[in-house]
PDB file of C-alpha atoms in Angstrom:
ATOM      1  CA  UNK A   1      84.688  67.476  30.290  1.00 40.00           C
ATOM      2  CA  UNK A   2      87.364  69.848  32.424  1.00 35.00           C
ATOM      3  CA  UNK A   3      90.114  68.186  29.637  1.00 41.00           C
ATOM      4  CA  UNK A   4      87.722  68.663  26.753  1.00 41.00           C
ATOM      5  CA  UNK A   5      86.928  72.699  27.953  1.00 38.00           C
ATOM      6  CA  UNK A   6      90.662  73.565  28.402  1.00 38.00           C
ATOM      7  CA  UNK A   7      91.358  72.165  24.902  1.00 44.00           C
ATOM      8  CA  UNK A   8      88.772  74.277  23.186  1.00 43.00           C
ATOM      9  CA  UNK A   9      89.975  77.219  25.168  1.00 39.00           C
ATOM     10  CA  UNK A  10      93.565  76.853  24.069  1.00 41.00           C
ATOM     11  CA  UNK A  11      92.726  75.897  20.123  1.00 45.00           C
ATOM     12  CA  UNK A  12      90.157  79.177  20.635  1.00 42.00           C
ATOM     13  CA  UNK A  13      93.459  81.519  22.470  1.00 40.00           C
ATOM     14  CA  UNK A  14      95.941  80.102  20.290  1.00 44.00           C
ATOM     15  CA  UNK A  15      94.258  80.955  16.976  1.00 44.00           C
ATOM     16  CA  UNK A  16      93.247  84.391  18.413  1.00 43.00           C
ATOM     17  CA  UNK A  17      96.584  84.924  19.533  1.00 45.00           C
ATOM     18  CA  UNK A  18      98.180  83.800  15.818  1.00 44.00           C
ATOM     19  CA  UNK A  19      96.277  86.279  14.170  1.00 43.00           C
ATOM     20  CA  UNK A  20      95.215  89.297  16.190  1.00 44.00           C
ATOM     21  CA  UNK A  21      99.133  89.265  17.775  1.00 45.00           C
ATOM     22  CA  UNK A  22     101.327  87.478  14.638  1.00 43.00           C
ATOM     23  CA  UNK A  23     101.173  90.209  11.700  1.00 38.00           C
ATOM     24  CA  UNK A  24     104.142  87.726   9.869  1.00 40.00           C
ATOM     25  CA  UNK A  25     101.567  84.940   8.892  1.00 61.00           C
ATOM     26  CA  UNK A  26     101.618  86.730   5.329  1.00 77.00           C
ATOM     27  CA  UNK A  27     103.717  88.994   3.974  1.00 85.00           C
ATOM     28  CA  UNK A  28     103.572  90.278   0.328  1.00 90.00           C
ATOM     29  CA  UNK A  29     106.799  89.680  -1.860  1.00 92.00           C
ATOM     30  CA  UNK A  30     107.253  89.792  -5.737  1.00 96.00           C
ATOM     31  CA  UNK A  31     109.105  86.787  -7.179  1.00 97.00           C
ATOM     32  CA  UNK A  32     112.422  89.403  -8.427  1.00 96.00           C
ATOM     33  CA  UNK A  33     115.232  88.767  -6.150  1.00 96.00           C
ATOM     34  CA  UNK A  34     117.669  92.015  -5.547  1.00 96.00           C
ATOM     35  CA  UNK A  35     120.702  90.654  -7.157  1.00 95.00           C
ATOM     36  CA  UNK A  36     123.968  89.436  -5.148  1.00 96.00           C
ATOM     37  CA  UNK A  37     125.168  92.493  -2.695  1.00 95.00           C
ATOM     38  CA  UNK A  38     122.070  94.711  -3.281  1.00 95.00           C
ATOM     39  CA  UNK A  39     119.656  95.539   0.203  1.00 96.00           C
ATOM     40  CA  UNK A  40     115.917  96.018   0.831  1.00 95.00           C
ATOM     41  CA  UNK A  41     114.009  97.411   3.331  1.00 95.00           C
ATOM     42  CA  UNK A  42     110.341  96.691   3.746  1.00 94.00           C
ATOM     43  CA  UNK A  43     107.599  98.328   5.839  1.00 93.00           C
ATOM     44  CA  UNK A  44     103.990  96.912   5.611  1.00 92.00           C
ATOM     45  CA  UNK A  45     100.828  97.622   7.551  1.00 90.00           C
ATOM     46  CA  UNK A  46      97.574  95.872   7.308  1.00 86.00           C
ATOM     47  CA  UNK A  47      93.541  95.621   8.408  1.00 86.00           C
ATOM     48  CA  UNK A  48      92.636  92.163   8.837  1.00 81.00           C
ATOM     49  CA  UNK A  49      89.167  90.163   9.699  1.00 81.00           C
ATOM     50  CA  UNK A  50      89.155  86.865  11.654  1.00 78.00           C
ATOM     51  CA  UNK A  51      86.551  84.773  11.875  1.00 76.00           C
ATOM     52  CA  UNK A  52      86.845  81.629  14.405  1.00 72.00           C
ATOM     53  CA  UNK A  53      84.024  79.369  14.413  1.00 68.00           C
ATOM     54  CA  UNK A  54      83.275  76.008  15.554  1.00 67.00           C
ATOM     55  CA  UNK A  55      82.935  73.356  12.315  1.00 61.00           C
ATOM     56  CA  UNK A  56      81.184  69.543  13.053  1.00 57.00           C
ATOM     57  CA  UNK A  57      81.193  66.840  10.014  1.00 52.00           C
ATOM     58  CA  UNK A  58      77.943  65.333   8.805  1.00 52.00           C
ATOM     59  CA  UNK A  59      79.359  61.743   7.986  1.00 46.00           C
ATOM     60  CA  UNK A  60      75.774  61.151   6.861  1.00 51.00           C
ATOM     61  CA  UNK A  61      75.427  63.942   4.022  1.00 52.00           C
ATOM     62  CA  UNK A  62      79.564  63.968   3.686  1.00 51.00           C
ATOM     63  CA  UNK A  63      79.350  67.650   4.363  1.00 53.00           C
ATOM     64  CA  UNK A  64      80.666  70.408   6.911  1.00 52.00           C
ATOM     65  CA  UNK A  65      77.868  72.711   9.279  1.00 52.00           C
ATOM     66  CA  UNK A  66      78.716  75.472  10.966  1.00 49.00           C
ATOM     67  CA  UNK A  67      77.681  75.177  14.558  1.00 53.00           C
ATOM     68  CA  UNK A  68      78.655  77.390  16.792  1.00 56.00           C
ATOM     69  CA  UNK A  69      80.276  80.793  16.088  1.00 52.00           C
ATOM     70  CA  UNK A  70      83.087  81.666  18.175  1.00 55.00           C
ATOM     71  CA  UNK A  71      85.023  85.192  18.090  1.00 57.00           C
ATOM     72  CA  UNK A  72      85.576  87.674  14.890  1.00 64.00           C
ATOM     73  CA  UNK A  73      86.799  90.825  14.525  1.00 69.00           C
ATOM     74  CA  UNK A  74      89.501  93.381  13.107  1.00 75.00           C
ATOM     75  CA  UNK A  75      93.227  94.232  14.028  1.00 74.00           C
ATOM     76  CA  UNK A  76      95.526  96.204  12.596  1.00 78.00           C
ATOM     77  CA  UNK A  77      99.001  94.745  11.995  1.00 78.00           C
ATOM     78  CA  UNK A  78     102.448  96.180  11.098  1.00 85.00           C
ATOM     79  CA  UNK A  79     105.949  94.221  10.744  1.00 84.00           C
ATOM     80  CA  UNK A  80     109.265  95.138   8.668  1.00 90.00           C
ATOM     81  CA  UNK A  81     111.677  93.148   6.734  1.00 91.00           C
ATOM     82  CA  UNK A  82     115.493  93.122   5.845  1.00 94.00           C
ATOM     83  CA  UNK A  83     117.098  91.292   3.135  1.00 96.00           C
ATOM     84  CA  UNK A  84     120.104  90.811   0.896  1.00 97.00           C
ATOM     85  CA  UNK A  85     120.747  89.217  -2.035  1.00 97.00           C
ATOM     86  CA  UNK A  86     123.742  86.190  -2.349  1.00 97.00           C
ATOM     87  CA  UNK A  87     123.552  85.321  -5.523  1.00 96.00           C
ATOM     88  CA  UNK A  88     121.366  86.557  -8.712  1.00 96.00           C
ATOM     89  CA  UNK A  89     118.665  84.322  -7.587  1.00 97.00           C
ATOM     90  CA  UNK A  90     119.067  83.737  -4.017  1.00 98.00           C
ATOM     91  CA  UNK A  91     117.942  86.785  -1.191  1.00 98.00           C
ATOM     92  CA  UNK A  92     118.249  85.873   2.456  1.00 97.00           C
ATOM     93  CA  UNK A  93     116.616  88.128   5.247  1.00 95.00           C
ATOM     94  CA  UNK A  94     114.984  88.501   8.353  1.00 92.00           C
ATOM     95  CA  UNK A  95     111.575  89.591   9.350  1.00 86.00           C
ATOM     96  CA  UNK A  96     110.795  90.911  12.397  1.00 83.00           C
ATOM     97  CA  UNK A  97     107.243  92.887  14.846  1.00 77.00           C
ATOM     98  CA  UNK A  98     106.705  93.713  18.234  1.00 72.00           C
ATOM     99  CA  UNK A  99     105.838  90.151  19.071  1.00 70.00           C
ATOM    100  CA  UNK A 100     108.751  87.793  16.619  1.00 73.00           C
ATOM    101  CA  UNK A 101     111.672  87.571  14.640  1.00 82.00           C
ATOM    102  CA  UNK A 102     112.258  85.398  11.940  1.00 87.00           C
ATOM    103  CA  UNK A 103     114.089  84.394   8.695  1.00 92.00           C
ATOM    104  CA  UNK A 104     113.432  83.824   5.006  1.00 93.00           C
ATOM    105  CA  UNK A 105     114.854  82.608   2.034  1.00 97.00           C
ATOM    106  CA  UNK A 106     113.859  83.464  -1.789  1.00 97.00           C
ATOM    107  CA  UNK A 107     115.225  81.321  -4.817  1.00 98.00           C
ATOM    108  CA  UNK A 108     114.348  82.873  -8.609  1.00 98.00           C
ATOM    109  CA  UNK A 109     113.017  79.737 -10.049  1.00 97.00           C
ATOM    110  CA  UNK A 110     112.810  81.586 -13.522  1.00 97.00           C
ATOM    111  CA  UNK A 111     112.292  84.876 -15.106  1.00 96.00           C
ATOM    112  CA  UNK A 112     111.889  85.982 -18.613  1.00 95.00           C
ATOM    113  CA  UNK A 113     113.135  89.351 -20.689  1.00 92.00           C
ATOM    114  CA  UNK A 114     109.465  90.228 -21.110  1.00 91.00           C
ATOM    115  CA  UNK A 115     109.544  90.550 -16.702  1.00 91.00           C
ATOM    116  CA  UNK A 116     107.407  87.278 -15.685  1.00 96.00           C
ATOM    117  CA  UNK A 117     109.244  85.791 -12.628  1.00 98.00           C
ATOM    118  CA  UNK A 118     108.541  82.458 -10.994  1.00 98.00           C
ATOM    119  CA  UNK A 119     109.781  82.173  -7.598  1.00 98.00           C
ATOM    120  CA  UNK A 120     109.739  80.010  -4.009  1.00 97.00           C
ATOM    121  CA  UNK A 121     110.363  81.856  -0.879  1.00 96.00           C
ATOM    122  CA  UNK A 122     110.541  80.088   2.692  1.00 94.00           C
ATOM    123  CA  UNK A 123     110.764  81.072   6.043  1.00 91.00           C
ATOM    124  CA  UNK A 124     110.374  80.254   9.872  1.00 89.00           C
ATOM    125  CA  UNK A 125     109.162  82.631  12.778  1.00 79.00           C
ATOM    126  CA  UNK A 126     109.016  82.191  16.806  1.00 74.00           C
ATOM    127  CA  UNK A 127     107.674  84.002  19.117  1.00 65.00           C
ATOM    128  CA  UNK A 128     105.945  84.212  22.376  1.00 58.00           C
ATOM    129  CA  UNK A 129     101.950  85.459  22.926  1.00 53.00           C
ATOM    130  CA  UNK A 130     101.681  88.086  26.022  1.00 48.00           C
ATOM    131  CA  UNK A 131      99.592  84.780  27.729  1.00 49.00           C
ATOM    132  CA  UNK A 132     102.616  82.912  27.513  1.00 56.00           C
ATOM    133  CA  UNK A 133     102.650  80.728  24.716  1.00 59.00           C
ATOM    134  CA  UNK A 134     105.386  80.210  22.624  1.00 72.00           C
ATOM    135  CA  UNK A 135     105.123  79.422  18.821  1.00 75.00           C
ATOM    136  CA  UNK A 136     106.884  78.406  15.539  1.00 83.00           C
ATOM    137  CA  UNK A 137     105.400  79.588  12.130  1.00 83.00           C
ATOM    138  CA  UNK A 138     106.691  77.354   9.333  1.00 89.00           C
ATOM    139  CA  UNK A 139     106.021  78.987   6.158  1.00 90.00           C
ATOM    140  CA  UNK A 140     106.103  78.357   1.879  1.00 94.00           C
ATOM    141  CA  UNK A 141     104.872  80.922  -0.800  1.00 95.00           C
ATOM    142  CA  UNK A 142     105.232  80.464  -4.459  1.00 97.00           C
ATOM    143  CA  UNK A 143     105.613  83.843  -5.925  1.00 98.00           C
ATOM    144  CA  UNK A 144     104.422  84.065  -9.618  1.00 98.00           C
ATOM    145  CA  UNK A 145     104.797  88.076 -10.803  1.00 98.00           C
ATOM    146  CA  UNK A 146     104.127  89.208 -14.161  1.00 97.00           C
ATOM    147  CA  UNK A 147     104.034  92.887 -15.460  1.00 95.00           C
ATOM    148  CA  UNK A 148     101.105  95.256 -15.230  1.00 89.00           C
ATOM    149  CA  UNK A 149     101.245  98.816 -16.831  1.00 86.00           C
ATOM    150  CA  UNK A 150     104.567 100.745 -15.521  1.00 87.00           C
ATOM    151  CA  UNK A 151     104.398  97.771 -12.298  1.00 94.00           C
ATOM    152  CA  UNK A 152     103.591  94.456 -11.641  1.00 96.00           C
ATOM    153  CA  UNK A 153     100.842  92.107 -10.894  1.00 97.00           C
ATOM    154  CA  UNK A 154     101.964  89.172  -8.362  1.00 98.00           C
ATOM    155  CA  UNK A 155     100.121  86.022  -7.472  1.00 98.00           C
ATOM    156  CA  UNK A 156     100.846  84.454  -4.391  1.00 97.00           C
ATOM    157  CA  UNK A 157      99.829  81.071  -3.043  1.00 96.00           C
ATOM    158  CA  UNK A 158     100.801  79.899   0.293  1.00 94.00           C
ATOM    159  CA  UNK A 159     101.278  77.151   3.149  1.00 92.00           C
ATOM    160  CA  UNK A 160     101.814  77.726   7.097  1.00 87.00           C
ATOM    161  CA  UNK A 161     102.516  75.328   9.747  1.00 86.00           C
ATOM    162  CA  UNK A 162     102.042  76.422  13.555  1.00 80.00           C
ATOM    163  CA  UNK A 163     103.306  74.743  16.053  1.00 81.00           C
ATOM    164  CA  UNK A 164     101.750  75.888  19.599  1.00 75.00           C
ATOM    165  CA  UNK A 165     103.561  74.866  23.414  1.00 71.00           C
ATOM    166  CA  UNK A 166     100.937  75.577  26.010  1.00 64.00           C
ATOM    167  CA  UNK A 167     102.437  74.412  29.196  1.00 63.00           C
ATOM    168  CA  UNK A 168     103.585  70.683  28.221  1.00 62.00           C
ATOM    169  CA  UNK A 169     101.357  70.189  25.492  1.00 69.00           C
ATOM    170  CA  UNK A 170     102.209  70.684  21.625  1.00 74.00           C
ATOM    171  CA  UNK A 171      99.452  71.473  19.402  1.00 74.00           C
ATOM    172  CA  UNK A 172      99.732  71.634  15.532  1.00 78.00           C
ATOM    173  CA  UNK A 173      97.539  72.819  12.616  1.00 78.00           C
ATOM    174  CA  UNK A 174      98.145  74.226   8.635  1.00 84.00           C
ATOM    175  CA  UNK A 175      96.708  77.007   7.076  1.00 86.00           C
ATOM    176  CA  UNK A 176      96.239  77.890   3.311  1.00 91.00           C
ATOM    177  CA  UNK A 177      96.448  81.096   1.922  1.00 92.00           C
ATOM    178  CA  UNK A 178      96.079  82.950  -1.337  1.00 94.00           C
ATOM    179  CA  UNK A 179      96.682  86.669  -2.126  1.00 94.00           C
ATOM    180  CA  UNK A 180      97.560  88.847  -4.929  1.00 96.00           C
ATOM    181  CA  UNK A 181      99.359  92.378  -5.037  1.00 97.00           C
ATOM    182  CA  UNK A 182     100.359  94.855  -7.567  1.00 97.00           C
ATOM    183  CA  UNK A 183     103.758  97.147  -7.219  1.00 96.00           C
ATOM    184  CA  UNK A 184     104.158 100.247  -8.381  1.00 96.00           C
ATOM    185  CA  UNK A 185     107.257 101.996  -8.443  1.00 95.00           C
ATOM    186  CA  UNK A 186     108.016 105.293  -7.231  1.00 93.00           C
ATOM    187  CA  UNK A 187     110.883 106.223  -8.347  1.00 89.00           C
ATOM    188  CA  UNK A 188     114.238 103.662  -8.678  1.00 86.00           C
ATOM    189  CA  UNK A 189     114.505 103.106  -5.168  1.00 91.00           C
ATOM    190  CA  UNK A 190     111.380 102.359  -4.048  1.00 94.00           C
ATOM    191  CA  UNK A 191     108.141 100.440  -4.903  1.00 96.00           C
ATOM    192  CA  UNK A 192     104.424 101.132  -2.885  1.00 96.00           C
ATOM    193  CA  UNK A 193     102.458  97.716  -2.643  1.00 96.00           C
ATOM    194  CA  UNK A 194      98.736  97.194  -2.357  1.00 96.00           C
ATOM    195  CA  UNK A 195      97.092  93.573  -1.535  1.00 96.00           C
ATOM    196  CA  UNK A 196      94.796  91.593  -0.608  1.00 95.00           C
ATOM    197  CA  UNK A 197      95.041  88.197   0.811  1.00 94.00           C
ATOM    198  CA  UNK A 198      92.722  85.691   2.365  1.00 91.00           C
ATOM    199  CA  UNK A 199      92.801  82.053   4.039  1.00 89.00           C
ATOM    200  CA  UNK A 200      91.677  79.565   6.152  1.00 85.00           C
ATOM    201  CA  UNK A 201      92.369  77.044   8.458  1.00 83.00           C
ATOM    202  CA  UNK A 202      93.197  73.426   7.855  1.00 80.00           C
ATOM    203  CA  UNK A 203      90.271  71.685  10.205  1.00 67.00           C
ATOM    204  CA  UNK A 204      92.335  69.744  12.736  1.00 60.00           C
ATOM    205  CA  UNK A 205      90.382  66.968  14.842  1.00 57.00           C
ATOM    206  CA  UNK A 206      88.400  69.348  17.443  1.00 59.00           C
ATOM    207  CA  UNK A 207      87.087  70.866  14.785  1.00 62.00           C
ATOM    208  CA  UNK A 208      87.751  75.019  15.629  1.00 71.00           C
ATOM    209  CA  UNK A 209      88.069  76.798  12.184  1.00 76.00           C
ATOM    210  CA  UNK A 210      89.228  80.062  11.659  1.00 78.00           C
ATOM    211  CA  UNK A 211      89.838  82.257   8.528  1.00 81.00           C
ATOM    212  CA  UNK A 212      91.080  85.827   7.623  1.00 84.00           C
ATOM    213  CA  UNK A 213      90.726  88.537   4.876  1.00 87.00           C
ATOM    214  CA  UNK A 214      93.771  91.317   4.759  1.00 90.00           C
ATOM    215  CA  UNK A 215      93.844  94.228   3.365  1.00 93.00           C
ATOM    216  CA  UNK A 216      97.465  95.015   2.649  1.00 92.00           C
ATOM    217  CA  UNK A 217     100.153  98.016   1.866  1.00 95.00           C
ATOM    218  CA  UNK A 218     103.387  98.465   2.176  1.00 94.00           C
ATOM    219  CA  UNK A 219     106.910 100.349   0.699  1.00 94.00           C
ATOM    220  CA  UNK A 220     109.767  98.490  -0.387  1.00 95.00           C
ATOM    221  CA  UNK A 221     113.453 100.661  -0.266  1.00 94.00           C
ATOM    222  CA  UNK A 222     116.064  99.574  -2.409  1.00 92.00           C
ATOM    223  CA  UNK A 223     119.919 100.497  -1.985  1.00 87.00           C
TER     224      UNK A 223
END
């Protein structure tokens, strides 16, 4: 029962610690890459509700209950973001908060002359929880932007892998995401973004679920 506690407690700490400490787990992007030798600086701020909760299976019925409500709340987040671009279609970059680092790739799947853009952007964070935990965020967007008014309207799907070390033990779960933003430029060197995104937590086999709403903004500097 001692083993069985301590596991809940670090599934509970670890997804706690992922999304009240970790503001990188999404990060809104447009599918336009800069262009080869052209920078961009991006600052971004958010408000975002977790909910964990403790999910059972009802072989029976085939359906999911909710048993047993765990921790929810809000937390502001804030993290910045350099990048470059190598080629026309290819930006490179680094992302970066008080508690990781990390880097990111973007590749311009296709774009048209109208401004519809089809992109996939990838990344991978670490970083270490103030309890001591260390982590690796393995991350996959597909960026789909099309024009709206005198801006743009971007859809953005996404996939995250964690990887947790507590102590000697390695625990691993995915999490699905979907969000949408619109940019609006102000003048030709930067853009403001608004967004809103959302997920949730691929159940692993103890069952502890967790999912988020963010409310999202941000400027993007272009030189």
């Amino acid at each position: 029962m001692k083993w069985l506690m301590r596991c809940k407690v670090i599934g509970l700490l670890a997804s706690v610690g992922l999304f009240y400490s970790c503001a990188p787990s999404v990060v809104m992007e447009d599918a336009y890459t800069l262009g080869r030798g052209n920078w961009k600086v991006e600052l971004q701020a958010a408000q975002q509700h977790v909910v964990l909760y403790d999910e059972r299976k009802d072989w029976f019925n085939n359906t999911s209950t909710i048993q047993d409500y765990l921790a929810g709340g809000y937390v502001s987040q804030f993290n910045a973001q350099l990048a470059v671009g190598l080629t026309d279609r290819l930006d490179v970059g680094g992302k970066f908060n008080i508690n990781s680092t990390g880097v990111m790739a973007k590749y311009l799947l296709a774009r048209s002359p109208s401004g519809f853009a089809l992109a996939l952007r990838g990344g991978i964070h670490s970083f270490e929880w103030a309890l001591g935990t260390n982590y690796v965020q393995l991350r996959a967007d597909m960026l789909y932007t099309m024009p709206l008014w005198k801006g743009s309207l971007t859809l953005q799907p996404g996939w995250q892998q964690f990887v947790i070390r507590e102590d000697l033990s390695l625990v691993s779960f995915g999490f699905l995401s979907m969000g949408m933003h619109v940019g609006v430029p102000i003048d030709d060197h930067a853009i403001l973004r608004i967004g809103l995104f959302g997920g949730r937590k691929l159940t692993p086999k103890d069952g502890t679920q967790a999912s988020f709403l963010s409310l999202k903004s941000g400027f993007c500097f272009y030189f």
